[in-house]
Amino acid sequence: MAAGEPGMTEQADTLSLDNIRNVLVRLEETILFGVLERAQFRQNPVIYQPGGVGRELGGESLVQYLLHESERSHAKVRRYTSPDEHPFFHDLPAPILPAAVYANPLRPNTININDRIWAAYVGEIVPFLCAPGDDGQWGSSAVNDVYLLQALSKRIHYGKFVAESKCRARPEQYDSLIRSSDADGLREAVTDAEVERAVLDRVARKAATYSRELEAMPGQSVADHAAVRDLYARWIIPMNKDVQVLYLLERR
Amino acid sequence: MAAGEPGMTEQADTLSLDNIRNVLVRLEETILFGVLERAQFRQNPVIYQPGGVGRELGGESLVQYLLHESERSHAKVRRYTSPDEHPFFHDLPAPILPAAVYANPLRPNTININDRIWAAYVGEIVPFLCAPGDDGQWGSSAVNDVYLLQALSKRIHYGKFVAESKCRARPEQYDSLIRSSDADGLREAVTDAEVERAVLDRVARKAATYSRELEAMPGQSVADHAAVRDLYARWIIPMNKDVQVLYLLERR
């Protein structure tokens, strides 16, 4: 199909297994940037409370409302038909653009752990990244939350592509673990401590570089750059691994 | 009013004149990041053509549609009641949150040059930043365009705060230029070649730093880092200066 026509292959390159590392490295910038932005503001817990900013948002919290609205409009332009995109809400409108044909290396699957990502974000990650209290910057904080939640979801669910790639590289090993539904064995098989350390080191180095730029500003407080490394170590890498295992258990 | 209540002072710090430089320096990261992201993709001109991706978007282009939807939901949570935010569309819904009370150092004014920013973006900046052609990455390109357009609009309209600050620092000089509606004189008065050079140097340095991180990835093409400097020199700084002059001409 000619490029430029509706229905053409979208993101063929991005979704190829060769390209996984590039996508993940680019997402590090996105996440790092989102963390530095969000950490400027206080936790502002009221923006996560259903009805917290008023009765006018249909009972949703401010962040739920903005994320929901973003997903509604993106669903209409077929964002969630792409195998690397996962919505937080499940009552989204159908795409109004013709379906794109994706070069999709994944097996059909139903994995979506956004409920867990949401709970970890609101309950653990925001308190970890931001100072307690309310500075009134509700709108800016909530817009940043939407940005970060979408980036975290994409990064964590990329585990599907990572798992597919590992599985194709060592079919015998994985086929036997999958056939016996051995979740612990699969978790061990997908774990590469050296790669994890390299990711954490790279993220820490980038955060230090970018924080230095920001610290050059008088009166500007920035997130401790170790925060991004810890975000990867405590939440992103473990949940990414969970996605890998869930995906492989479904891959029969 | 207590923090955390609807109607509290939002962004009091951000909008103080002392804080202008910090806001502008932070926006450099936002713009730089948006440029590096958008430049991954080709121009994809179809996403700017009204009706280009199908008749289902009410005759809007894909980018218009996504920007319009973003502005509709942000208007509901009162983004455009903040003096540093300017919408591209003028048929937005009223806020459904109670109005915030802003510490607003600006004089009442009607300046909004987003029509010009839009025209420059679609007609000049995208062709300047991105390789010609269509790679099918319509959704990703359009989402990035919304991000960049909103950042550019904020950066350029910050000229209002810059102008207010300059005017307060030298009231006699500016009062006389304003009383005689001397646009050329005002443009000359707000121009500081040394500051402009420092901005361009800083942006170029940051772009070089970030590009180096990205270039470390095999097979990853990144925008020429001079591109961000040129974006500032050719579009952002001149349009920011236009906003300063327009604001001062209205400041009687």
mmCIF file of C-alpha atoms in Angstrom, chain A residues 23-209:
data_model
loop_
_atom_site.group_PDB
_atom_site.id
_atom_site.type_symbol
_atom_site.label_atom_id
_atom_site.label_comp_id
_atom_site.label_asym_id
_atom_site.label_seq_id
_atom_site.Cartn_x
_atom_site.Cartn_y
_atom_site.Cartn_z
ATOM 1 C CA VAL A 23 12.613 2.808 21.277
ATOM 2 C CA LEU A 24 13.496 2.040 24.884
ATOM 3 C CA VAL A 25 16.431 4.433 24.902
ATOM 4 C CA ARG A 26 14.274 7.232 23.461
ATOM 5 C CA LEU A 27 11.620 6.577 26.060
ATOM 6 C CA GLU A 28 14.272 7.160 28.737
ATOM 7 C CA GLU A 29 14.460 10.793 27.632
ATOM 8 C CA THR A 30 10.683 11.059 27.671
ATOM 9 C CA ILE A 31 10.414 9.610 31.163
ATOM 10 C CA LEU A 32 13.360 11.567 32.526
ATOM 11 C CA PHE A 33 11.921 14.774 31.149
ATOM 12 C CA GLY A 34 8.503 13.993 32.608
ATOM 13 C CA VAL A 35 10.029 13.292 36.020
ATOM 14 C CA LEU A 36 11.996 16.549 36.070
ATOM 15 C CA GLU A 37 8.846 18.452 35.084
ATOM 16 C CA ARG A 38 6.532 16.772 37.582
ATOM 17 C CA ALA A 39 9.021 17.031 40.440
ATOM 18 C CA GLN A 40 8.896 20.820 40.195
ATOM 19 C CA PHE A 41 5.473 20.671 41.797
ATOM 20 C CA ARG A 42 4.243 19.304 45.065
ATOM 21 C CA GLN A 43 2.255 16.099 45.336
ATOM 22 C CA ASN A 44 -1.059 17.981 45.175
ATOM 23 C CA PRO A 45 -3.034 14.919 46.345
ATOM 24 C CA VAL A 46 -6.371 16.592 45.610
ATOM 25 C CA ILE A 47 -5.850 16.050 41.845
ATOM 26 C CA TYR A 48 -6.016 12.265 42.357
ATOM 27 C CA GLN A 49 -9.159 12.271 44.498
ATOM 28 C CA PRO A 50 -12.370 11.423 42.648
ATOM 29 C CA GLY A 51 -14.434 14.605 42.792
ATOM 30 C CA GLY A 52 -11.503 16.320 44.546
ATOM 31 C CA VAL A 53 -11.530 19.443 42.398
ATOM 32 C CA GLY A 54 -15.309 19.717 42.151
ATOM 33 C CA ARG A 55 -18.415 17.824 41.202
ATOM 34 C CA GLU A 56 -18.193 18.905 37.554
ATOM 35 C CA LEU A 57 -15.830 16.183 36.263
ATOM 36 C CA GLY A 58 -18.412 13.407 36.391
ATOM 37 C CA GLY A 59 -16.982 12.142 39.684
ATOM 38 C CA GLU A 60 -13.496 11.661 38.248
ATOM 39 C CA SER A 61 -10.339 13.118 39.695
ATOM 40 C CA LEU A 62 -8.623 15.876 37.716
ATOM 41 C CA VAL A 63 -5.931 13.478 36.462
ATOM 42 C CA GLN A 64 -8.455 10.769 35.564
ATOM 43 C CA TYR A 65 -10.504 13.319 33.678
ATOM 44 C CA LEU A 66 -7.580 14.685 31.632
ATOM 45 C CA LEU A 67 -6.221 11.198 30.912
ATOM 46 C CA HIS A 68 -9.682 9.983 29.899
ATOM 47 C CA GLU A 69 -10.207 12.945 27.579
ATOM 48 C CA SER A 70 -6.762 12.434 26.037
ATOM 49 C CA GLU A 71 -7.489 8.752 25.459
ATOM 50 C CA ARG A 72 -10.901 9.496 23.929
ATOM 51 C CA SER A 73 -9.457 11.795 21.292
ATOM 52 C CA HIS A 74 -6.453 9.571 20.629
ATOM 53 C CA ALA A 75 -8.708 6.510 20.342
ATOM 54 C CA LYS A 76 -10.654 8.283 17.601
ATOM 55 C CA VAL A 77 -7.444 8.673 15.602
ATOM 56 C CA ARG A 78 -6.637 4.979 16.212
ATOM 57 C CA ARG A 79 -3.791 5.298 18.749
ATOM 58 C CA TYR A 80 -4.897 2.156 20.585
ATOM 59 C CA THR A 81 -5.018 -0.020 17.511
ATOM 60 C CA SER A 82 -1.215 0.069 17.551
ATOM 61 C CA PRO A 83 0.269 -2.974 19.324
ATOM 62 C CA ASP A 84 2.592 -0.776 21.425
ATOM 63 C CA GLU A 85 -0.197 1.391 22.866
ATOM 64 C CA HIS A 86 -2.442 0.456 25.795
ATOM 65 C CA PRO A 87 -5.306 2.574 27.123
ATOM 66 C CA PHE A 88 -6.047 3.123 30.815
ATOM 67 C CA PHE A 89 -9.797 3.345 30.101
ATOM 68 C CA HIS A 90 -11.956 0.742 28.432
ATOM 69 C CA ASP A 91 -14.984 2.782 27.354
ATOM 70 C CA LEU A 92 -13.217 4.583 24.530
ATOM 71 C CA PRO A 93 -14.861 5.552 21.250
ATOM 72 C CA ALA A 94 -14.110 3.566 18.096
ATOM 73 C CA PRO A 95 -11.513 4.944 15.673
ATOM 74 C CA ILE A 96 -12.937 7.288 13.066
ATOM 75 C CA LEU A 97 -9.894 6.881 10.856
ATOM 76 C CA PRO A 98 -9.627 3.750 8.720
ATOM 77 C CA ALA A 99 -7.675 1.016 10.496
ATOM 78 C CA ALA A 100 -3.940 1.038 9.900
ATOM 79 C CA VAL A 101 -2.205 -2.162 8.908
ATOM 80 C CA TYR A 102 0.641 -2.692 11.359
ATOM 81 C CA ALA A 103 3.690 -4.812 10.932
ATOM 82 C CA ASN A 104 3.003 -6.525 14.233
ATOM 83 C CA PRO A 105 5.576 -9.057 15.412
ATOM 84 C CA LEU A 106 3.553 -9.928 18.543
ATOM 85 C CA ARG A 107 1.220 -12.852 19.092
ATOM 86 C CA PRO A 108 -2.383 -11.883 19.815
ATOM 87 C CA ASN A 109 -2.613 -11.140 23.530
ATOM 88 C CA THR A 110 -4.751 -9.356 26.101
ATOM 89 C CA ILE A 111 -2.084 -8.063 28.489
ATOM 90 C CA ASN A 112 -2.774 -4.593 29.861
ATOM 91 C CA ILE A 113 -1.471 -3.807 33.352
ATOM 92 C CA ASN A 114 -2.383 -0.121 33.323
ATOM 93 C CA ASP A 115 -4.558 -0.539 36.430
ATOM 94 C CA ARG A 116 -1.445 -1.564 38.330
ATOM 95 C CA ILE A 117 0.612 1.223 36.752
ATOM 96 C CA TRP A 118 -2.061 3.740 37.767
ATOM 97 C CA ALA A 119 -2.162 2.444 41.353
ATOM 98 C CA ALA A 120 1.642 2.473 41.649
ATOM 99 C CA TYR A 121 1.850 5.939 40.119
ATOM 100 C CA VAL A 122 -0.714 7.571 42.384
ATOM 101 C CA GLY A 123 0.105 5.613 45.528
ATOM 102 C CA GLU A 124 3.892 5.324 45.336
ATOM 103 C CA ILE A 125 5.590 7.165 42.478
ATOM 104 C CA VAL A 126 4.112 10.653 43.001
ATOM 105 C CA PRO A 127 4.909 10.543 46.749
ATOM 106 C CA PHE A 128 8.406 9.326 45.825
ATOM 107 C CA LEU A 129 9.094 12.048 43.233
ATOM 108 C CA CYS A 130 7.353 15.086 44.685
ATOM 109 C CA ALA A 131 7.521 17.009 47.949
ATOM 110 C CA PRO A 132 4.419 16.625 50.120
ATOM 111 C CA GLY A 133 1.779 19.303 50.163
ATOM 112 C CA ASP A 134 -0.244 21.422 47.785
ATOM 113 C CA ASP A 135 1.242 24.331 45.841
ATOM 114 C CA GLY A 136 -1.931 25.017 43.894
ATOM 115 C CA GLN A 137 -0.317 23.989 40.590
ATOM 116 C CA TRP A 138 -3.063 21.517 39.859
ATOM 117 C CA GLY A 139 -3.358 21.991 36.125
ATOM 118 C CA SER A 140 0.371 21.808 35.389
ATOM 119 C CA SER A 141 0.801 18.805 37.675
ATOM 120 C CA ALA A 142 -2.119 16.951 36.095
ATOM 121 C CA VAL A 143 -0.993 17.637 32.515
ATOM 122 C CA ASN A 144 2.438 16.297 33.459
ATOM 123 C CA ASP A 145 0.887 13.255 35.086
ATOM 124 C CA VAL A 146 -0.911 12.370 31.866
ATOM 125 C CA TYR A 147 2.356 12.717 29.958
ATOM 126 C CA LEU A 148 4.244 10.512 32.440
ATOM 127 C CA LEU A 149 1.525 7.874 32.794
ATOM 128 C CA GLN A 150 1.388 7.425 29.027
ATOM 129 C CA ALA A 151 5.183 7.189 28.810
ATOM 130 C CA LEU A 152 5.399 4.707 31.696
ATOM 131 C CA SER A 153 2.653 2.563 30.188
ATOM 132 C CA LYS A 154 4.421 2.470 26.835
ATOM 133 C CA ARG A 155 7.805 1.668 28.404
ATOM 134 C CA ILE A 156 6.439 -1.065 30.653
ATOM 135 C CA HIS A 157 4.281 -2.728 27.990
ATOM 136 C CA TYR A 158 7.237 -2.766 25.615
ATOM 137 C CA GLY A 159 8.060 -5.884 27.577
ATOM 138 C CA LYS A 160 5.884 -7.697 25.047
ATOM 139 C CA PHE A 161 8.328 -6.903 22.255
ATOM 140 C CA VAL A 162 11.298 -7.704 24.449
ATOM 141 C CA ALA A 163 9.790 -11.075 25.400
ATOM 142 C CA GLU A 164 8.891 -11.924 21.815
ATOM 143 C CA SER A 165 12.433 -11.176 20.754
ATOM 144 C CA LYS A 166 13.978 -13.308 23.530
ATOM 145 C CA CYS A 167 11.581 -16.143 22.786
ATOM 146 C CA ARG A 168 12.485 -16.178 19.104
ATOM 147 C CA ALA A 169 16.188 -16.166 19.942
ATOM 148 C CA ARG A 170 15.913 -19.282 22.160
ATOM 149 C CA PRO A 171 12.793 -21.169 21.116
ATOM 150 C CA GLU A 172 13.613 -24.496 22.820
ATOM 151 C CA GLN A 173 14.261 -22.979 26.237
ATOM 152 C CA TYR A 174 11.142 -20.813 26.165
ATOM 153 C CA ASP A 175 8.786 -23.358 24.583
ATOM 154 C CA SER A 176 9.346 -25.774 27.436
ATOM 155 C CA LEU A 177 8.863 -23.106 30.136
ATOM 156 C CA ILE A 178 5.721 -21.846 28.377
ATOM 157 C CA ARG A 179 4.271 -25.345 27.956
ATOM 158 C CA SER A 180 4.648 -25.986 31.690
ATOM 159 C CA SER A 181 3.336 -22.469 32.573
ATOM 160 C CA ASP A 182 6.454 -21.991 34.671
ATOM 161 C CA ALA A 183 6.158 -18.315 35.677
ATOM 162 C CA ASP A 184 9.200 -18.409 37.970
ATOM 163 C CA GLY A 185 11.295 -20.108 35.332
ATOM 164 C CA LEU A 186 10.176 -17.567 32.720
ATOM 165 C CA ARG A 187 10.997 -14.678 35.052
ATOM 166 C CA GLU A 188 14.445 -16.096 35.567
ATOM 167 C CA ALA A 189 14.921 -16.691 31.846
ATOM 168 C CA VAL A 190 14.048 -13.115 30.877
ATOM 169 C CA THR A 191 16.234 -11.586 33.605
ATOM 170 C CA ASP A 192 19.615 -10.263 32.518
ATOM 171 C CA ALA A 193 21.293 -8.558 35.477
ATOM 172 C CA GLU A 194 24.011 -7.070 33.310
ATOM 173 C CA VAL A 195 21.562 -5.407 30.931
ATOM 174 C CA GLU A 196 19.550 -4.084 33.882
ATOM 175 C CA ARG A 197 22.670 -2.558 35.409
ATOM 176 C CA ALA A 198 23.560 -0.957 32.078
ATOM 177 C CA VAL A 199 20.074 0.580 31.814
ATOM 178 C CA LEU A 200 20.263 1.958 35.360
ATOM 179 C CA ASP A 201 23.732 3.401 34.749
ATOM 180 C CA ARG A 202 22.684 5.041 31.492
ATOM 181 C CA VAL A 203 19.542 6.527 33.024
ATOM 182 C CA ALA A 204 21.514 7.864 36.005
ATOM 183 C CA ARG A 205 24.112 9.402 33.695
ATOM 184 C CA LYS A 206 21.486 11.120 31.516
ATOM 185 C CA ALA A 207 19.676 12.403 34.593
ATOM 186 C CA ALA A 208 22.916 13.842 35.958
ATOM 187 C CA THR A 209 23.622 15.588 32.656
#
